[in-house]
Amino acid sequence: MQTNTATTVEEPLDLVRLSLDERIYVKLRGDRELHGKLHAFDQHLNMVLGEVEETISEVDENAHSVRKVNRSVPMLFVRGDG
C-alpha cells in the first residue's frame, strides 16, 4: 500500500505544512492576533503571511475595559522564536 506523502502527518510541522496557502489564525504575545494566508514557514516557525488582519487588544485597567485596534497588512513576516 502506497501512502500520499503530501497528506501524511508524522511531525508537528507537517500540520503547518498542510495549511500552506490557507488562511490561518495566529495568537501572539501581548494580546495580538493575526488572521492571514500562510505563504511560507521554517523549522523555527518563522512565517510569511499575506492579506493579514491584525487585532491588538489594549486593556485599560482603570476603566475596566478592553479596546481592540485592527489593521490590515498586505504581507507580514512573523518571527517564530519562543
mmCIF file of N, CA, C and O in Angstrom:
data_model
loop_
_atom_site.group_PDB
_atom_site.id
_atom_site.type_symbol
_atom_site.label_atom_id
_atom_site.label_comp_id
_atom_site.label_asym_id
_atom_site.label_seq_id
_atom_site.Cartn_x
_atom_site.Cartn_y
_atom_site.Cartn_z
ATOM 1 N N MET A 1 0.841 -1.182 0.000
ATOM 2 C CA MET A 1 0.000 0.000 0.000
ATOM 3 C C MET A 1 0.882 1.240 0.000
ATOM 4 O O MET A 1 1.804 1.370 0.786
ATOM 5 N N GLN A 2 0.607 2.162 -0.867
ATOM 6 C CA GLN A 2 1.400 3.378 -1.007
ATOM 7 C C GLN A 2 0.668 4.538 -0.336
ATOM 8 O O GLN A 2 -0.523 4.712 -0.504
ATOM 9 N N THR A 3 1.408 5.333 0.468
ATOM 10 C CA THR A 3 0.790 6.475 1.129
ATOM 11 C C THR A 3 1.112 7.741 0.372
ATOM 12 O O THR A 3 2.149 7.844 -0.269
ATOM 13 N N ASN A 4 0.229 8.705 0.477
ATOM 14 C CA ASN A 4 0.430 10.002 -0.162
ATOM 15 C C ASN A 4 1.223 10.875 0.795
ATOM 16 O O ASN A 4 0.735 11.258 1.846
ATOM 17 N N THR A 5 2.495 11.182 0.461
ATOM 18 C CA THR A 5 3.356 11.956 1.358
ATOM 19 C C THR A 5 2.893 13.396 1.509
ATOM 20 O O THR A 5 3.273 14.062 2.450
ATOM 21 N N ALA A 6 2.052 13.891 0.615
ATOM 22 C CA ALA A 6 1.574 15.277 0.715
ATOM 23 C C ALA A 6 0.601 15.451 1.879
ATOM 24 O O ALA A 6 0.464 16.534 2.406
ATOM 25 N N THR A 7 -0.081 14.348 2.286
ATOM 26 C CA THR A 7 -1.057 14.469 3.364
ATOM 27 C C THR A 7 -0.666 13.655 4.595
ATOM 28 O O THR A 7 -1.450 13.550 5.525
ATOM 29 N N THR A 8 0.522 13.071 4.618
ATOM 30 C CA THR A 8 0.961 12.289 5.765
ATOM 31 C C THR A 8 1.414 13.216 6.886
ATOM 32 O O THR A 8 2.186 14.140 6.663
ATOM 33 N N VAL A 9 0.925 12.956 8.106
ATOM 34 C CA VAL A 9 1.311 13.746 9.273
ATOM 35 C C VAL A 9 2.125 12.853 10.195
ATOM 36 O O VAL A 9 1.593 11.918 10.800
ATOM 37 N N GLU A 10 3.423 13.122 10.280
ATOM 38 C CA GLU A 10 4.303 12.364 11.158
ATOM 39 C C GLU A 10 4.943 13.248 12.220
ATOM 40 O O GLU A 10 5.368 12.751 13.247
ATOM 41 N N GLU A 11 5.037 14.548 11.953
ATOM 42 C CA GLU A 11 5.653 15.505 12.877
ATOM 43 C C GLU A 11 4.729 16.711 13.004
ATOM 44 O O GLU A 11 3.912 16.976 12.126
ATOM 45 N N PRO A 12 4.869 17.469 14.103
ATOM 46 C CA PRO A 12 4.004 18.651 14.271
ATOM 47 C C PRO A 12 4.084 19.645 13.107
ATOM 48 O O PRO A 12 3.066 20.228 12.717
ATOM 49 N N LEU A 13 5.274 19.836 12.523
ATOM 50 C CA LEU A 13 5.388 20.788 11.412
ATOM 51 C C LEU A 13 4.640 20.315 10.164
ATOM 52 O O LEU A 13 4.323 21.125 9.293
ATOM 53 N N ASP A 14 4.341 19.018 10.093
ATOM 54 C CA ASP A 14 3.548 18.518 8.968
ATOM 55 C C ASP A 14 2.142 19.133 8.982
ATOM 56 O O ASP A 14 1.562 19.384 7.934
ATOM 57 N N LEU A 15 1.610 19.384 10.166
ATOM 58 C CA LEU A 15 0.295 20.026 10.261
ATOM 59 C C LEU A 15 0.343 21.444 9.727
ATOM 60 O O LEU A 15 -0.586 21.909 9.057
ATOM 61 N N VAL A 16 1.443 22.140 9.999
ATOM 62 C CA VAL A 16 1.600 23.502 9.472
ATOM 63 C C VAL A 16 1.741 23.444 7.952
ATOM 64 O O VAL A 16 1.156 24.252 7.236
ATOM 65 N N ARG A 17 2.503 22.478 7.461
ATOM 66 C CA ARG A 17 2.687 22.326 6.009
ATOM 67 C C ARG A 17 1.350 22.144 5.291
ATOM 68 O O ARG A 17 1.137 22.672 4.198
ATOM 69 N N LEU A 18 0.436 21.434 5.914
ATOM 70 C CA LEU A 18 -0.883 21.216 5.311
ATOM 71 C C LEU A 18 -1.693 22.505 5.223
ATOM 72 O O LEU A 18 -2.674 22.576 4.487
ATOM 73 N N SER A 19 -1.291 23.539 5.985
ATOM 74 C CA SER A 19 -2.005 24.818 5.975
ATOM 75 C C SER A 19 -1.420 25.828 5.000
ATOM 76 O O SER A 19 -1.904 26.965 4.947
ATOM 77 N N LEU A 20 -0.391 25.447 4.237
ATOM 78 C CA LEU A 20 0.169 26.369 3.241
ATOM 79 C C LEU A 20 -0.910 26.808 2.271
ATOM 80 O O LEU A 20 -1.747 26.004 1.841
ATOM 81 N N ASP A 21 -0.907 28.089 1.949
ATOM 82 C CA ASP A 21 -1.881 28.710 1.044
ATOM 83 C C ASP A 21 -3.307 28.701 1.595
ATOM 84 O O ASP A 21 -4.262 28.894 0.860
ATOM 85 N N GLU A 22 -3.451 28.478 2.906
ATOM 86 C CA GLU A 22 -4.745 28.554 3.580
ATOM 87 C C GLU A 22 -4.724 29.728 4.551
ATOM 88 O O GLU A 22 -3.668 30.166 4.988
ATOM 89 N N ARG A 23 -5.913 30.215 4.917
ATOM 90 C CA ARG A 23 -5.993 31.268 5.944
ATOM 91 C C ARG A 23 -5.848 30.615 7.306
ATOM 92 O O ARG A 23 -6.507 29.606 7.586
ATOM 93 N N ILE A 24 -4.967 31.184 8.131
ATOM 94 C CA ILE A 24 -4.718 30.629 9.456
ATOM 95 C C ILE A 24 -4.913 31.710 10.513
ATOM 96 O O ILE A 24 -4.981 32.905 10.204
ATOM 97 N N TYR A 25 -4.988 31.277 11.759
ATOM 98 C CA TYR A 25 -5.104 32.154 12.914
ATOM 99 C C TYR A 25 -3.850 31.974 13.749
ATOM 100 O O TYR A 25 -3.450 30.836 14.032
ATOM 101 N N VAL A 26 -3.205 33.094 14.142
ATOM 102 C CA VAL A 26 -2.000 33.049 14.967
ATOM 103 C C VAL A 26 -2.229 33.941 16.181
ATOM 104 O O VAL A 26 -2.555 35.114 16.052
ATOM 105 N N LYS A 27 -2.065 33.372 17.374
ATOM 106 C CA LYS A 27 -2.183 34.120 18.635
ATOM 107 C C LYS A 27 -0.766 34.430 19.095
ATOM 108 O O LYS A 27 0.047 33.533 19.264
ATOM 109 N N LEU A 28 -0.475 35.725 19.282
ATOM 110 C CA LEU A 28 0.865 36.163 19.659
ATOM 111 C C LEU A 28 0.882 36.684 21.093
ATOM 112 O O LEU A 28 -0.164 36.917 21.699
ATOM 113 N N ARG A 29 2.100 36.904 21.597
ATOM 114 C CA ARG A 29 2.245 37.550 22.903
ATOM 115 C C ARG A 29 1.711 38.975 22.829
ATOM 116 O O ARG A 29 1.619 39.558 21.755
ATOM 117 N N GLY A 30 1.385 39.528 23.978
ATOM 118 C CA GLY A 30 0.949 40.923 24.013
ATOM 119 C C GLY A 30 -0.455 41.126 23.500
ATOM 120 O O GLY A 30 -0.779 42.193 22.985
ATOM 121 N N ASP A 31 -1.311 40.115 23.628
ATOM 122 C CA ASP A 31 -2.718 40.226 23.209
ATOM 123 C C ASP A 31 -2.858 40.634 21.745
ATOM 124 O O ASP A 31 -3.681 41.488 21.390
ATOM 125 N N ARG A 32 -2.039 40.029 20.888
ATOM 126 C CA ARG A 32 -2.119 40.280 19.439
ATOM 127 C C ARG A 32 -2.598 39.014 18.754
ATOM 128 O O ARG A 32 -2.200 37.909 19.106
ATOM 129 N N GLU A 33 -3.438 39.188 17.739
ATOM 130 C CA GLU A 33 -3.966 38.075 16.954
ATOM 131 C C GLU A 33 -3.820 38.399 15.474
ATOM 132 O O GLU A 33 -4.010 39.551 15.066
ATOM 133 N N LEU A 34 -3.506 37.385 14.693
ATOM 134 C CA LEU A 34 -3.367 37.549 13.251
ATOM 135 C C LEU A 34 -4.252 36.544 12.533
ATOM 136 O O LEU A 34 -4.339 35.381 12.943
ATOM 137 N N HIS A 35 -4.894 36.985 11.481
ATOM 138 C CA HIS A 35 -5.590 36.114 10.538
ATOM 139 C C HIS A 35 -4.983 36.428 9.173
ATOM 140 O O HIS A 35 -4.990 37.584 8.759
ATOM 141 N N GLY A 36 -4.452 35.409 8.510
ATOM 142 C CA GLY A 36 -3.857 35.665 7.211
ATOM 143 C C GLY A 36 -3.576 34.379 6.461
ATOM 144 O O GLY A 36 -3.734 33.282 6.989
ATOM 145 N N LYS A 37 -3.158 34.535 5.228
ATOM 146 C CA LYS A 37 -2.853 33.400 4.360
ATOM 147 C C LYS A 37 -1.392 33.014 4.546
ATOM 148 O O LYS A 37 -0.497 33.842 4.376
ATOM 149 N N LEU A 38 -1.143 31.749 4.895
ATOM 150 C CA LEU A 38 0.210 31.255 5.134
ATOM 151 C C LEU A 38 0.918 31.004 3.805
ATOM 152 O O LEU A 38 0.509 30.142 3.033
ATOM 153 N N HIS A 39 1.980 31.792 3.543
ATOM 154 C CA HIS A 39 2.740 31.632 2.308
ATOM 155 C C HIS A 39 3.981 30.771 2.498
ATOM 156 O O HIS A 39 4.360 30.030 1.593
ATOM 157 N N ALA A 40 4.639 30.877 3.677
ATOM 158 C CA ALA A 40 5.870 30.119 3.913
ATOM 159 C C ALA A 40 6.125 30.023 5.407
ATOM 160 O O ALA A 40 5.631 30.836 6.190
ATOM 161 N N PHE A 41 6.915 29.012 5.810
ATOM 162 C CA PHE A 41 7.343 28.851 7.200
ATOM 163 C C PHE A 41 8.631 28.042 7.211
ATOM 164 O O PHE A 41 9.016 27.441 6.207
ATOM 165 N N ASP A 42 9.320 28.045 8.360
ATOM 166 C CA ASP A 42 10.518 27.220 8.507
ATOM 167 C C ASP A 42 10.460 26.450 9.821
ATOM 168 O O ASP A 42 9.454 26.495 10.533
ATOM 169 N N GLN A 43 11.541 25.737 10.148
ATOM 170 C CA GLN A 43 11.550 24.877 11.336
ATOM 171 C C GLN A 43 11.471 25.667 12.640
ATOM 172 O O GLN A 43 11.153 25.101 13.683
ATOM 173 N N HIS A 44 11.738 26.978 12.613
ATOM 174 C CA HIS A 44 11.622 27.824 13.806
ATOM 175 C C HIS A 44 10.224 28.426 13.932
ATOM 176 O O HIS A 44 9.949 29.177 14.855
ATOM 177 N N LEU A 45 9.365 28.115 12.980
ATOM 178 C CA LEU A 45 8.022 28.675 12.847
ATOM 179 C C LEU A 45 8.027 30.164 12.546
ATOM 180 O O LEU A 45 7.085 30.883 12.885
ATOM 181 N N ASN A 46 9.101 30.637 11.901
ATOM 182 C CA ASN A 46 9.023 31.940 11.248
ATOM 183 C C ASN A 46 7.997 31.763 10.139
ATOM 184 O O ASN A 46 7.955 30.714 9.487
ATOM 185 N N MET A 47 7.162 32.761 9.944
ATOM 186 C CA MET A 47 6.106 32.637 8.940
ATOM 187 C C MET A 47 6.002 33.886 8.090
ATOM 188 O O MET A 47 6.249 34.989 8.578
ATOM 189 N N VAL A 48 5.623 33.702 6.846
ATOM 190 C CA VAL A 48 5.263 34.807 5.966
ATOM 191 C C VAL A 48 3.767 34.672 5.708
ATOM 192 O O VAL A 48 3.305 33.647 5.202
ATOM 193 N N LEU A 49 3.036 35.716 6.106
ATOM 194 C CA LEU A 49 1.584 35.735 5.939
ATOM 195 C C LEU A 49 1.201 36.839 4.972
ATOM 196 O O LEU A 49 1.816 37.911 4.965
ATOM 197 N N GLY A 50 0.189 36.598 4.179
ATOM 198 C CA GLY A 50 -0.342 37.602 3.272
ATOM 199 C C GLY A 50 -1.772 37.936 3.630
ATOM 200 O O GLY A 50 -2.459 37.164 4.313
ATOM 201 N N GLU A 51 -2.246 39.102 3.174
ATOM 202 C CA GLU A 51 -3.620 39.554 3.406
ATOM 203 C C GLU A 51 -3.970 39.448 4.893
ATOM 204 O O GLU A 51 -4.965 38.843 5.284
ATOM 205 N N VAL A 52 -3.138 40.066 5.728
ATOM 206 C CA VAL A 52 -3.220 39.895 7.175
ATOM 207 C C VAL A 52 -4.162 40.913 7.811
ATOM 208 O O VAL A 52 -4.111 42.094 7.497
ATOM 209 N N GLU A 53 -4.999 40.418 8.707
ATOM 210 C CA GLU A 53 -5.822 41.253 9.578
ATOM 211 C C GLU A 53 -5.260 41.085 10.981
ATOM 212 O O GLU A 53 -5.299 39.980 11.538
ATOM 213 N N GLU A 54 -4.722 42.160 11.555
ATOM 214 C CA GLU A 54 -4.145 42.112 12.895
ATOM 215 C C GLU A 54 -5.098 42.781 13.877
ATOM 216 O O GLU A 54 -5.640 43.848 13.604
ATOM 217 N N THR A 55 -5.292 42.146 15.026
ATOM 218 C CA THR A 55 -6.103 42.708 16.100
ATOM 219 C C THR A 55 -5.246 42.798 17.355
ATOM 220 O O THR A 55 -4.663 41.806 17.779
ATOM 221 N N ILE A 56 -5.165 43.998 17.920
ATOM 222 C CA ILE A 56 -4.429 44.224 19.161
ATOM 223 C C ILE A 56 -5.445 44.616 20.230
ATOM 224 O O ILE A 56 -6.219 45.553 20.041
ATOM 225 N N SER A 57 -5.442 43.883 21.336
ATOM 226 C CA SER A 57 -6.336 44.187 22.452
ATOM 227 C C SER A 57 -5.564 44.986 23.487
ATOM 228 O O SER A 57 -4.534 44.536 23.983
ATOM 229 N N GLU A 58 -6.070 46.187 23.787
ATOM 230 C CA GLU A 58 -5.446 47.052 24.788
ATOM 231 C C GLU A 58 -6.358 47.119 25.996
ATOM 232 O O GLU A 58 -7.499 47.562 25.910
ATOM 233 N N VAL A 59 -5.839 46.677 27.138
ATOM 234 C CA VAL A 59 -6.627 46.637 28.364
ATOM 235 C C VAL A 59 -6.389 47.917 29.152
ATOM 236 O O VAL A 59 -5.256 48.281 29.451
ATOM 237 N N ASP A 60 -7.492 48.611 29.483
ATOM 238 C CA ASP A 60 -7.432 49.796 30.335
ATOM 239 C C ASP A 60 -7.931 49.374 31.713
ATOM 240 O O ASP A 60 -9.133 49.233 31.935
ATOM 241 N N GLU A 61 -6.978 49.117 32.623
ATOM 242 C CA GLU A 61 -7.341 48.602 33.939
ATOM 243 C C GLU A 61 -8.109 49.628 34.763
ATOM 244 O O GLU A 61 -8.938 49.260 35.591
ATOM 245 N N ASN A 62 -7.844 50.925 34.560
ATOM 246 C CA ASN A 62 -8.563 51.963 35.302
ATOM 247 C C ASN A 62 -10.030 52.023 34.911
ATOM 248 O O ASN A 62 -10.907 52.203 35.748
ATOM 249 N N ALA A 63 -10.308 51.894 33.639
ATOM 250 C CA ALA A 63 -11.684 51.968 33.154
ATOM 251 C C ALA A 63 -12.332 50.582 33.070
ATOM 252 O O ALA A 63 -13.505 50.471 32.723
ATOM 253 N N HIS A 64 -11.566 49.528 33.370
ATOM 254 C CA HIS A 64 -12.059 48.154 33.293
ATOM 255 C C HIS A 64 -12.662 47.864 31.921
ATOM 256 O O HIS A 64 -13.770 47.352 31.807
ATOM 257 N N SER A 65 -11.908 48.215 30.890
ATOM 258 C CA SER A 65 -12.400 47.997 29.534
ATOM 259 C C SER A 65 -11.269 47.480 28.643
ATOM 260 O O SER A 65 -10.093 47.586 28.972
ATOM 261 N N VAL A 66 -11.666 46.921 27.522
ATOM 262 C CA VAL A 66 -10.728 46.420 26.523
ATOM 263 C C VAL A 66 -11.023 47.122 25.215
ATOM 264 O O VAL A 66 -12.162 47.143 24.751
ATOM 265 N N ARG A 67 -9.992 47.723 24.639
ATOM 266 C CA ARG A 67 -10.132 48.384 23.346
ATOM 267 C C ARG A 67 -9.410 47.540 22.312
ATOM 268 O O ARG A 67 -8.284 47.122 22.516
ATOM 269 N N LYS A 68 -10.070 47.264 21.206
ATOM 270 C CA LYS A 68 -9.469 46.482 20.136
ATOM 271 C C LYS A 68 -9.096 47.394 18.982
ATOM 272 O O LYS A 68 -9.914 48.187 18.542
ATOM 273 N N VAL A 69 -7.851 47.265 18.527
ATOM 274 C CA VAL A 69 -7.346 48.042 17.403
ATOM 275 C C VAL A 69 -7.089 47.065 16.258
ATOM 276 O O VAL A 69 -6.404 46.055 16.443
ATOM 277 N N ASN A 70 -7.651 47.353 15.098
ATOM 278 C CA ASN A 70 -7.482 46.486 13.928
ATOM 279 C C ASN A 70 -6.687 47.203 12.853
ATOM 280 O O ASN A 70 -6.796 48.422 12.705
ATOM 281 N N ARG A 71 -5.893 46.424 12.115
ATOM 282 C CA ARG A 71 -5.210 46.975 10.946
ATOM 283 C C ARG A 71 -5.025 45.874 9.921
ATOM 284 O O ARG A 71 -4.979 44.684 10.258
ATOM 285 N N SER A 72 -4.927 46.274 8.669
ATOM 286 C CA SER A 72 -4.681 45.349 7.560
ATOM 287 C C SER A 72 -3.265 45.545 7.061
ATOM 288 O O SER A 72 -2.796 46.671 6.937
ATOM 289 N N VAL A 73 -2.597 44.425 6.773
ATOM 290 C CA VAL A 73 -1.221 44.437 6.293
ATOM 291 C C VAL A 73 -1.163 43.514 5.077
ATOM 292 O O VAL A 73 -1.576 42.357 5.172
ATOM 293 N N PRO A 74 -0.634 43.997 3.937
ATOM 294 C CA PRO A 74 -0.600 43.132 2.744
ATOM 295 C C PRO A 74 0.315 41.927 2.902
ATOM 296 O O PRO A 74 -0.018 40.826 2.462
ATOM 297 N N MET A 75 1.481 42.083 3.545
ATOM 298 C CA MET A 75 2.435 40.980 3.720
ATOM 299 C C MET A 75 3.157 41.197 5.041
ATOM 300 O O MET A 75 3.566 42.310 5.353
ATOM 301 N N LEU A 76 3.312 40.120 5.840
ATOM 302 C CA LEU A 76 3.883 40.254 7.171
ATOM 303 C C LEU A 76 4.806 39.071 7.461
ATOM 304 O O LEU A 76 4.456 37.927 7.178
ATOM 305 N N PHE A 77 5.980 39.362 8.029
ATOM 306 C CA PHE A 77 6.896 38.320 8.496
ATOM 307 C C PHE A 77 6.706 38.199 9.999
ATOM 308 O O PHE A 77 6.772 39.184 10.717
ATOM 309 N N VAL A 78 6.453 36.984 10.480
ATOM 310 C CA VAL A 78 6.264 36.743 11.912
ATOM 311 C C VAL A 78 7.421 35.876 12.390
ATOM 312 O O VAL A 78 7.633 34.774 11.880
ATOM 313 N N ARG A 79 8.175 36.393 13.363
ATOM 314 C CA ARG A 79 9.313 35.654 13.896
ATOM 315 C C ARG A 79 8.799 34.579 14.846
ATOM 316 O O ARG A 79 7.984 34.826 15.711
ATOM 317 N N GLY A 80 9.317 33.371 14.698
ATOM 318 C CA GLY A 80 8.773 32.237 15.413
ATOM 319 C C GLY A 80 9.468 31.822 16.682
ATOM 320 O O GLY A 80 9.072 30.856 17.303
ATOM 321 N N ASP A 81 10.522 32.510 17.112
ATOM 322 C CA ASP A 81 11.213 32.056 18.321
ATOM 323 C C ASP A 81 10.393 32.362 19.555
ATOM 324 O O ASP A 81 9.637 33.307 19.614
ATOM 325 N N GLY A 82 10.550 31.476 20.564
ATOM 326 C CA GLY A 82 9.873 31.492 21.840
ATOM 327 C C GLY A 82 9.263 32.736 22.253
ATOM 328 O O GLY A 82 8.447 32.975 22.992
#
